[in-house]
XYZ file of C-alpha atoms in Angstrom:
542
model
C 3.515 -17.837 -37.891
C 1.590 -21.068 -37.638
C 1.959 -23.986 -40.033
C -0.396 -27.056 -40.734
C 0.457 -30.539 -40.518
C 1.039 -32.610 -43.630
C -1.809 -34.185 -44.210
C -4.050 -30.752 -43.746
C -1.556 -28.644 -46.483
C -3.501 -27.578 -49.950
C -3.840 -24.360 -50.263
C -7.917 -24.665 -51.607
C -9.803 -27.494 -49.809
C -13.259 -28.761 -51.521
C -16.600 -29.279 -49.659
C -15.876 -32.778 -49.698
C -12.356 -32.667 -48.606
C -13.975 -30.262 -45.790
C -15.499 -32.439 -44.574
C -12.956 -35.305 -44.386
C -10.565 -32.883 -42.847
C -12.942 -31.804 -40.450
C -12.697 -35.544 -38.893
C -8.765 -35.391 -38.987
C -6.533 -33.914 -36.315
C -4.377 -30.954 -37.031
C -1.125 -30.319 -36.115
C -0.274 -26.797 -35.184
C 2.616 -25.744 -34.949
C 2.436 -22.298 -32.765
C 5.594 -20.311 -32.969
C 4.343 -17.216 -31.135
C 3.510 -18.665 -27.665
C 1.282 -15.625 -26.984
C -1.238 -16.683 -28.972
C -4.246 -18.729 -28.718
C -6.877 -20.893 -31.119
C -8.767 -18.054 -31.832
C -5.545 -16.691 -33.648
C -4.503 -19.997 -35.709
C -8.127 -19.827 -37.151
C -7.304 -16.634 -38.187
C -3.923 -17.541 -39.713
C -4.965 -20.214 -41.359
C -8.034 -18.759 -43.138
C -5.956 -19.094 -46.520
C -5.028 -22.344 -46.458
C -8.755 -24.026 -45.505
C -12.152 -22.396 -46.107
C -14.805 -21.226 -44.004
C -16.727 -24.146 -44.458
C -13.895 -26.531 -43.219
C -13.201 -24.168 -40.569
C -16.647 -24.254 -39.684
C -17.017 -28.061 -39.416
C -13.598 -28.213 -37.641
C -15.086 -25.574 -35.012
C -18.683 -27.553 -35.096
C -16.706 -30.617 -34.343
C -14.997 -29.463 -31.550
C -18.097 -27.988 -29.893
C -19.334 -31.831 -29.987
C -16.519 -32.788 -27.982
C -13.592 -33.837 -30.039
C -11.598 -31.460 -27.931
C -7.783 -31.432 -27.630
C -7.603 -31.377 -23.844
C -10.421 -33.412 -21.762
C -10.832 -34.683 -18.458
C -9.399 -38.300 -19.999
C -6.305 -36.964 -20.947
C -4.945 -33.724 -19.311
C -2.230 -34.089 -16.718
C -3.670 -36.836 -14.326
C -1.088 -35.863 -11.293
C -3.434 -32.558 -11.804
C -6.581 -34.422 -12.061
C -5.117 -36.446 -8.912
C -4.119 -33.476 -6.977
C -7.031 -32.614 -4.140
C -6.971 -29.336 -1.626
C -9.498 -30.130 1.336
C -9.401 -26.575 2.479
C -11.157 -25.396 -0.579
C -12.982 -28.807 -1.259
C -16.561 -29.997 -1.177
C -17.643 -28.971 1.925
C -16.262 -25.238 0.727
C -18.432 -25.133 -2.200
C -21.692 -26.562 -0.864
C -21.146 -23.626 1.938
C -21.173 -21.365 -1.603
C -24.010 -23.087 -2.712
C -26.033 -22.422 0.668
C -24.867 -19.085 0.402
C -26.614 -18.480 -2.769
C -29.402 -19.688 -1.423
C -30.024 -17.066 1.884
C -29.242 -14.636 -0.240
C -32.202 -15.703 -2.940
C -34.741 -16.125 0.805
C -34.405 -19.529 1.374
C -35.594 -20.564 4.376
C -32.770 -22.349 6.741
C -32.409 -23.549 10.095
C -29.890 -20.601 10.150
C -29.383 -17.294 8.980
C -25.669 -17.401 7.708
C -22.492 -19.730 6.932
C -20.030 -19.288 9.683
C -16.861 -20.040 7.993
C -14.155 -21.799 10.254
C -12.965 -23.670 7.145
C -9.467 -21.402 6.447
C -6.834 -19.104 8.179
C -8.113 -16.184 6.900
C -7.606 -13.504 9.152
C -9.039 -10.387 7.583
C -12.262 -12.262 6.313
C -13.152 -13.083 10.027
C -12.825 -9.881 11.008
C -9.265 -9.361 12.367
C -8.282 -5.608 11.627
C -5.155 -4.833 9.734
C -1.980 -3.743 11.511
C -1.739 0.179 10.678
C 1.879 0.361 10.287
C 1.867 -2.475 7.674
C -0.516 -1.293 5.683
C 0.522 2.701 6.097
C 3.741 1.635 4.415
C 2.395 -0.420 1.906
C 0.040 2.647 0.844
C 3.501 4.754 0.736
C 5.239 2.739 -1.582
C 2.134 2.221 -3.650
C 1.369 6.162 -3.666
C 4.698 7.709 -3.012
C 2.514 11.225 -3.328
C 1.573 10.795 -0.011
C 5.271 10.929 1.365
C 4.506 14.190 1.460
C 1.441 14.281 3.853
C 1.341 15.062 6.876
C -0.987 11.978 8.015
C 1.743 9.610 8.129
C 4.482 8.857 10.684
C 8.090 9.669 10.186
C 9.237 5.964 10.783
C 6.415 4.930 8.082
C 7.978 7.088 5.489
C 11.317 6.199 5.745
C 10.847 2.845 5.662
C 8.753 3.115 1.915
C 11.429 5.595 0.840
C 13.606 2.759 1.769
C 12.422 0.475 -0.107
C 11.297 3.005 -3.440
C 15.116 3.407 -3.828
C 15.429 -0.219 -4.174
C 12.800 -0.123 -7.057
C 13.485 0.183 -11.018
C 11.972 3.466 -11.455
C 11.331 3.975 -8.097
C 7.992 2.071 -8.204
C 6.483 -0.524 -6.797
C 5.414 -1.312 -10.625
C 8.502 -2.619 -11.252
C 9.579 -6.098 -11.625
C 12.153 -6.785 -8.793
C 15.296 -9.720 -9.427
C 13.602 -12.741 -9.032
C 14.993 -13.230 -5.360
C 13.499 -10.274 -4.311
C 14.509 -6.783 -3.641
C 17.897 -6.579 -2.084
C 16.872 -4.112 0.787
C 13.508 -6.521 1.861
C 16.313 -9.714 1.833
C 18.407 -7.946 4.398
C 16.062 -7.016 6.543
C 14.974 -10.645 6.436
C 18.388 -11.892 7.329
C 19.110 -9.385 9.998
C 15.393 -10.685 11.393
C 16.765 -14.285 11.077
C 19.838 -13.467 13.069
C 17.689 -11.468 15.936
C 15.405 -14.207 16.215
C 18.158 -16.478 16.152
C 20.308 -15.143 19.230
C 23.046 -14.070 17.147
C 22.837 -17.261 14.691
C 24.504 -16.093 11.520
C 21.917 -15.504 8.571
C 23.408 -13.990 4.886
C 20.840 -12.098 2.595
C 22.092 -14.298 -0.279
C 20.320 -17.759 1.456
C 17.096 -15.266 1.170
C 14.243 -15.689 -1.198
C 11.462 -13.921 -1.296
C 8.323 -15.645 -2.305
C 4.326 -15.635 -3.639
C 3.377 -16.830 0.306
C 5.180 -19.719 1.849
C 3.426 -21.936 -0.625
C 5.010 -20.844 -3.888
C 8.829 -21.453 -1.613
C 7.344 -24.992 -0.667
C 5.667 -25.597 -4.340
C 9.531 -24.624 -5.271
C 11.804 -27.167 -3.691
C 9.879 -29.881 -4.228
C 10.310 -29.150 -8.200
C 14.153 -29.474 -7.321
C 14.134 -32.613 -5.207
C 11.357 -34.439 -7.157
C 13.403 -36.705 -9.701
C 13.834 -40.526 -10.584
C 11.331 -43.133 -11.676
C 9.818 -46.443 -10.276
C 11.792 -47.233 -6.951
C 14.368 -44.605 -8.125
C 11.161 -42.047 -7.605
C 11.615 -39.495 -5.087
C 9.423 -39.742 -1.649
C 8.537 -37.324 0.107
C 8.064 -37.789 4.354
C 5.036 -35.465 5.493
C 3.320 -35.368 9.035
C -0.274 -36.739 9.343
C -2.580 -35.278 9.496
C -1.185 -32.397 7.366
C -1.506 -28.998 5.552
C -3.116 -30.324 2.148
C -0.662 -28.099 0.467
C 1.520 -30.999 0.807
C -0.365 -33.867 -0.641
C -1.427 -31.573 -3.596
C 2.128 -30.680 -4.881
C 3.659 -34.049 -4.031
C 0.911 -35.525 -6.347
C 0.889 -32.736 -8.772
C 4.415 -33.357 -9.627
C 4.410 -37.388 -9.236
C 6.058 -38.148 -6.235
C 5.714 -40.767 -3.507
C 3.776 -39.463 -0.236
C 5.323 -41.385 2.442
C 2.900 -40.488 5.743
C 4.339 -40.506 9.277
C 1.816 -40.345 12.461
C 2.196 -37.388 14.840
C 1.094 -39.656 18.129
C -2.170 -37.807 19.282
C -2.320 -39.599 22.778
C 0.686 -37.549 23.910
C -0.349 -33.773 22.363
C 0.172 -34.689 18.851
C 4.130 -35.235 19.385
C 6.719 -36.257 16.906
C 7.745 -39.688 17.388
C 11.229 -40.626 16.204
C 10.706 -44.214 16.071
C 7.198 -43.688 13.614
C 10.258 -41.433 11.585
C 12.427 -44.517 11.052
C 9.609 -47.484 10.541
C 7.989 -45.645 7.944
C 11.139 -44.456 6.330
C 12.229 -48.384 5.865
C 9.464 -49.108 4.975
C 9.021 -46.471 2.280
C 13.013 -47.703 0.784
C 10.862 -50.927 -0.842
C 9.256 -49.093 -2.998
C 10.797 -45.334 -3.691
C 13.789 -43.338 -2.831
C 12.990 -41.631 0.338
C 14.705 -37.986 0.273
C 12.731 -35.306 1.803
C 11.386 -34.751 5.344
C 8.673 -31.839 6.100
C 8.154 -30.413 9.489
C 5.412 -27.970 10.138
C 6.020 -26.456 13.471
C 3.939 -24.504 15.244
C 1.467 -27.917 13.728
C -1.361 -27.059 11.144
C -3.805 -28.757 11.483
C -3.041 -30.381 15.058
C -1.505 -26.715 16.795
C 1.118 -28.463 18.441
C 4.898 -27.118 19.140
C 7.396 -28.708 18.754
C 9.395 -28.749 21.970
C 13.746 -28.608 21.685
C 14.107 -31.709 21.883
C 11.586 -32.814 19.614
C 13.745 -31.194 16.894
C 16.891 -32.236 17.671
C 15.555 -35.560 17.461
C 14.437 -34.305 13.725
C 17.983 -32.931 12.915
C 19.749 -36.236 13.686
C 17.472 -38.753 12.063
C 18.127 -36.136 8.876
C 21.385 -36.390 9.220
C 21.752 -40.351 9.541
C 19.222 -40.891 6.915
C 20.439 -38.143 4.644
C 16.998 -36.302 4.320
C 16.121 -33.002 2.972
C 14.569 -31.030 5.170
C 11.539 -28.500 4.524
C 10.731 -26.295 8.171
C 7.297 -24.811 7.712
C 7.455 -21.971 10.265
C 4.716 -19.631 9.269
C 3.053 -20.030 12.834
C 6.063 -19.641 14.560
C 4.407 -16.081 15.935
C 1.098 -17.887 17.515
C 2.652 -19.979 20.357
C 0.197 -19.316 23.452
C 0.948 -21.801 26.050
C 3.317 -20.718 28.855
C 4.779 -23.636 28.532
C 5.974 -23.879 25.070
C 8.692 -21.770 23.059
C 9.217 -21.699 19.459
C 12.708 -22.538 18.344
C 13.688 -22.479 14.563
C 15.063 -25.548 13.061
C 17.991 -22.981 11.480
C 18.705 -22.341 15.532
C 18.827 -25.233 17.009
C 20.360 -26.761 13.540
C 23.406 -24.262 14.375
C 23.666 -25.120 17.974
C 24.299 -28.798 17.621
C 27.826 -28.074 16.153
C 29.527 -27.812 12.835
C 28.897 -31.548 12.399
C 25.534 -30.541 11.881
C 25.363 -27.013 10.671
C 27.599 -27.624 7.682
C 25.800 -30.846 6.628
C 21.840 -30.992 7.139
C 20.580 -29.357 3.835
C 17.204 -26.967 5.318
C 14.840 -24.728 3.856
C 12.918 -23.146 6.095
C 9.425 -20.898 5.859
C 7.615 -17.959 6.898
C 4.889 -15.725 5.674
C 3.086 -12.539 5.910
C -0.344 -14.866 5.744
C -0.217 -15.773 9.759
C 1.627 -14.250 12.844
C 0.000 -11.096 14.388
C -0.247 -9.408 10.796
C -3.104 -12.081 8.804
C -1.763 -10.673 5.089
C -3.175 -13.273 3.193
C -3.836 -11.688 0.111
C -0.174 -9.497 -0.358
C 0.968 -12.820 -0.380
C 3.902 -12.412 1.040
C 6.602 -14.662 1.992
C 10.100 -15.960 2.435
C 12.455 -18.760 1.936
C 16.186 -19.371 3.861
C 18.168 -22.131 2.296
C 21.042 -23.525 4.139
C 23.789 -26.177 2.806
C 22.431 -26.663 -0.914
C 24.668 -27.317 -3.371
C 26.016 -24.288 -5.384
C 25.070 -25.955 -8.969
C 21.426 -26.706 -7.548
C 21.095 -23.297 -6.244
C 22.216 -22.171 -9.419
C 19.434 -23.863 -10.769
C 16.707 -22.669 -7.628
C 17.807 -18.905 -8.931
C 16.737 -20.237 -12.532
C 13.422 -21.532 -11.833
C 12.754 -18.447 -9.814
C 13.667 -16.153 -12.948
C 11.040 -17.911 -14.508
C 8.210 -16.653 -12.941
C 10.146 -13.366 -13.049
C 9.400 -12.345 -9.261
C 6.994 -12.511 -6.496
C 4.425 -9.361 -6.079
C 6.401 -6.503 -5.036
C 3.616 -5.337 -2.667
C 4.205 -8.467 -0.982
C 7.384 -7.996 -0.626
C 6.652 -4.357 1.289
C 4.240 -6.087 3.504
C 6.789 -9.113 4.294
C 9.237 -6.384 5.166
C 7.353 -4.898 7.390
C 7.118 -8.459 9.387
C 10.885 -8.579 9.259
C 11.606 -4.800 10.108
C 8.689 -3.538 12.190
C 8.949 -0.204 14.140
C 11.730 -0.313 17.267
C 11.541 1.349 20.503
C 12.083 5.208 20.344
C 10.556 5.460 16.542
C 6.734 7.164 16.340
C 4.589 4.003 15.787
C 6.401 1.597 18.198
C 3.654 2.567 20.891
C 0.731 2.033 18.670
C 2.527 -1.106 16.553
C 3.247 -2.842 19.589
C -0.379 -2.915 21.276
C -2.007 -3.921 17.770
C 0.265 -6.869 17.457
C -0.153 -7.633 21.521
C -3.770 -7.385 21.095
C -4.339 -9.610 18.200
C -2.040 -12.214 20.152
C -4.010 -12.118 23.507
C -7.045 -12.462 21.455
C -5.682 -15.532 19.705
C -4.647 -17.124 22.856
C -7.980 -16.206 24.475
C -9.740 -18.116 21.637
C -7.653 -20.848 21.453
C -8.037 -21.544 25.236
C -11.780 -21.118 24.809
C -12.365 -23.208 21.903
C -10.305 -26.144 23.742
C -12.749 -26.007 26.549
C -15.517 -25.682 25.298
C -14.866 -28.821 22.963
C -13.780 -30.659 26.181
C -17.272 -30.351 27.442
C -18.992 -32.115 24.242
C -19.506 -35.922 25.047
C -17.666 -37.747 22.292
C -15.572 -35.071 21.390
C -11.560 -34.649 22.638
C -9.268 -31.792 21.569
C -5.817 -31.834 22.720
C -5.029 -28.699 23.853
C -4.091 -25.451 21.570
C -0.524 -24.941 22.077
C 0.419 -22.601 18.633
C -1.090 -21.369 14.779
C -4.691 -20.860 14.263
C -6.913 -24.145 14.669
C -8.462 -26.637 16.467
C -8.828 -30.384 15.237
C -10.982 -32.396 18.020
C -11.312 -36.080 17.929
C -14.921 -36.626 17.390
C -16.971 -40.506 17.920
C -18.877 -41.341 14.974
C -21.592 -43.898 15.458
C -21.632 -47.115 13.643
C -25.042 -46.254 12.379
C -23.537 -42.416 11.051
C -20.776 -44.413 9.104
C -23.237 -47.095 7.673
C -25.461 -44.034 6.519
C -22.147 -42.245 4.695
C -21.477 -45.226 3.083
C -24.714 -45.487 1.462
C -24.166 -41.820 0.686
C -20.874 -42.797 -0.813
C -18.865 -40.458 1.916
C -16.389 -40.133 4.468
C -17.949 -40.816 7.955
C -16.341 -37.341 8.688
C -17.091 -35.993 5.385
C -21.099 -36.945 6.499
C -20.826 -35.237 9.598
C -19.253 -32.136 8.577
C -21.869 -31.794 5.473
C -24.593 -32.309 7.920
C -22.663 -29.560 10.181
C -23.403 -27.224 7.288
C -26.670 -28.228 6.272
C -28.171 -27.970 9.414
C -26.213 -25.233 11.203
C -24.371 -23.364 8.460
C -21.029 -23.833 10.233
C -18.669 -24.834 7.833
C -15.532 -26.715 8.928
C -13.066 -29.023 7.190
C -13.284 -33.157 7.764
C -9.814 -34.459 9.427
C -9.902 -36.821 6.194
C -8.990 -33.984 4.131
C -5.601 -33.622 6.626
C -4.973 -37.516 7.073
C -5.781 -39.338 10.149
C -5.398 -42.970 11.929
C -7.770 -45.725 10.365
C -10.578 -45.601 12.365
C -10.447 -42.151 13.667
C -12.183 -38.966 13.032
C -11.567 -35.267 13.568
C -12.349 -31.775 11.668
C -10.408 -29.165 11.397
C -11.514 -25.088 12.284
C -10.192 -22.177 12.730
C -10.389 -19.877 15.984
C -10.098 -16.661 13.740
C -13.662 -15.800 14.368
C -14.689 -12.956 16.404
C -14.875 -14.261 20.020
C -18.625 -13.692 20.274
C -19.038 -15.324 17.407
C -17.063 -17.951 18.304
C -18.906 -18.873 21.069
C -21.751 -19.186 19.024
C -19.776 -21.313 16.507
C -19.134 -23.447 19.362
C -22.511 -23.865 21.197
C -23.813 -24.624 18.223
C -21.132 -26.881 17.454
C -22.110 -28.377 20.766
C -26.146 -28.594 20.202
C -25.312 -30.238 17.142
C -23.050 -33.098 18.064
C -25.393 -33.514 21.075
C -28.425 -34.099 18.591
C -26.009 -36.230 16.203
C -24.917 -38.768 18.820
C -28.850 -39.171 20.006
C -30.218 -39.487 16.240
C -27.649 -42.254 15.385
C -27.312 -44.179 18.614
């Protein structure tokens, strides 16, 4: 099963020999993938003795190890996720700490650091979650606790299951039902705009989709190497997969001065500029914005479309937030919509993948992690080769699935839960809307903080002054300006947001980045303290 290198092949090896062997690398060859170090020791007890096997063990608890910090993948060791960064794990830390009786200025972390709706304290949408129990317990089909409308929807879906349980691995695009509801929820959204189950994948979250076609478009080396256009700031998801797979971040400026808009001309400087040095092919669009909360207005992607078009650009629509839109005076409109509507010229050439999610909307299902994919105009061969990749990871969660389904097919007027469905999800959005409107006033009011208002998605990311003095103390720290001020954020009022470094910003600006998740009355403590603090900060270092 295993087999030594050359140089490491007698069958008895002396004390001495031991010990000259123990300084030489082995070569194993493993030919059962499933099994780890432990087992080639164990293999290879008859061709070296304990005592070599000893010293080779001894050596490798002194460091000679195969994989180190020095030479695993560096576009891993290079790869950074602010959401979950430093600031995340000192909250831990501090955490640890209250529990144990430290004494703090504060009596627990407030954590405004990540879209997590349930862990704030949103509830869970009962129809969502009475299916999902269904199809994980079809016993309870029979009961009489559930809703006709509930049942027939897991039944649904149990027919679509090897088995006829949710235990099963589904085809690797997803189960065929759960794809045609998506489509049919495409086309509904869509005003009739044409949507086929076969452009449907179903994914781990939005993130495994993204994480996905960047693995097909990422190709070339040196000035051949594929770039990739992203909005700053961004969703760090970005940044970590375009260096985790080695390809060229090419940053474009959403223009905060006019509501964080999406400026054609930035588009076109930075893509010419980008030619010089890599092979510019992809352009990402999140819309509703995360971190900035902007939405995109009609125009505003049309504008997109056509500079795709001329500069023959991939394009990647994150619409995960495309259910939190709470200004009056903004709409949401897909990319795959308004894509169709600009005519055939258009439609049949712009190659799109576009995103959604069970993690956001009304419904918060971050950890079904559930999700969806639509891919218009890619080449047969590639998506041959999409469908491939895919099979690899055989399929994403099943329960996901149910719970994206639910998104995509939720109760309709007439059925049993449509009364109770709809005023869950209309109370979760008014809520939303009510926060967001709250947290961009109160921001408003802090001297030497701006926040432009809260159009869409789920966070605010104010503008905040830094004094010269702050940024002269971070750089003796060896920090961030912002990363200073959100650590001292923590320290001293155990609110725990995310620096606007962490998202990308303009030289010489500084923001953070927090949810509005929280429970309103906690939120307005969030944000009085948020308040009291930046007060204090801008007197200390004056």
């Amino acid at each position: 099963m295993y087999a030594l290198g050359a140089a490491a092949r007698p069958a008895v090896v002396s004390g001495r020999s031991a010990r000259r062997l123990a300084g030489m690398r082995l070569s194993w060859r493993f030919e059962d993938r499933g099994a780890g170090l432990a087992g080639a020791w164990g293999s290879a007890a008859g061709l070296i003795t304990e005592g070599a096997a000893s010293l080779l063990r001894d050596n490798c608890r002194n460091g000679d190890r195969v994989l180190t910090i020095a030479n695993m993948n560096p576009q891993v060791r290079a790869t950074e996720y602010a959401v979950r960064g430093p600031i995340v794990i000192k909250a831990g830390e501090i955490e640890k700490e209250l529990q144990q009786g430290a004494q703090k200025p504060f009596t627990e972390i407030i954590r405004a650091n990540i879209g997590d709706a349930h862990a704030m304290g949103q509830q869970p949408i009962t129809f969502l979650r009475q299916v999902a129990a269904l199809c994980t317990y079809p016993e309870l089909l029979e009961s009489q606790h559930f809703p006709a409308d509930a049942k027939e929807r897991a039944h649904r879906i149990l027919l679509y299951c090897g088995g006829q349980s949710l235990g099963s691995y589904s085809a690797s695009q997803g189960l065929d039902c759960i794809r045609q509801d998506v489509a049919k929820y495409i086309e509904t959204r869509d005003g009739g705009v044409p949507a086929e189950s076969d452009n449907i994948y179903i994914t781990t979250g939005a993130s495994d989709g993204i994480t996905t076609i960047m693995k097909l478009l990422v190709a070339g080396e040196g000035r051949m190497r594929t770039g990739v256009m992203i909005p700053i700031p961004q969703y760090p998801l970005y940044s970590a997969v375009i260096s985790e797979l080695g390809a060229i971040q090419i940053n474009y400026y959403l223009d905060e001065e006019n509501g964080w808009a999406l400026d054609k001309n930035e588009l076109k400087r930075n893509l010419n500029a980008a030619r010089e040095y890599c092979n510019p092919k992809v352009l990402c669009i999140i819309n509703p914005g995360n971190p900035t909360g902007q939405v995109q207005s009609r125009k505003g992607i049309e504008d997109v479309i056509r500079f795709a078009y001329e500069e023959k650009l991939f394009v990647l629509a994150d619409e995960v937030y495309q259910e939190n839109v709470y200004s009056e005076d903004c709409k949401f409109y897909s990319f795959k919509k308004v894509l169709y509507e600009m005519g055939p010229e258009y439609f049949n050439t712009v190659e799109l993948v576009s995103f959604h999610s069970t993690s956001k909307g009304y419904t918060g299902e971050c950890g079904f992690r559930g999700g969806y994919m639509e891919v218009i105009n890619m080449d047969p061969e590639v998506k041959a080769q999409l469908e491939k990749l895919l099979s690899v990871r055989l399929c994403s969660p099943v329960p996901g699935q149910v719970a994206m389904d639910v998104v995509v097919n939720p109760p309709k007027p007439g059925e049993e839960s449509y009364k109770l469905f709809t005023l869950e999800k209309m109370k979760v959005l008014h809520d939303l809307a009510e926060k967001a409107k709250l947290t961009e006033d109160v921001l408003n009011t802090i001297p030497g903080m701006h926040c432009n208002p809260l159009q869409g998605a789920l966070y605010a990311f104010p503008r905040i002054f830094i004094p010269s003095k702050a940024i002269k103390e971070a750089e003796t720290h060896g920090m961030i300006p912002d990363m200073f001020y959100c650590m001292k954020l923590l320290e001293e009022t155990g609110i725990c947001v995310i620096p606007g470094s962490g998202f990308g910003q303009k030289e010489g600006t500084y923001h953070f980045r927090m949810t509005i998740l929280l429970p309103v009355e906690k939120l307005k403590v969030l944000l009085q303290n948020v308040k009291n603090f930046h007060t204090k900060f801008l007197r200390k270092y004056a």
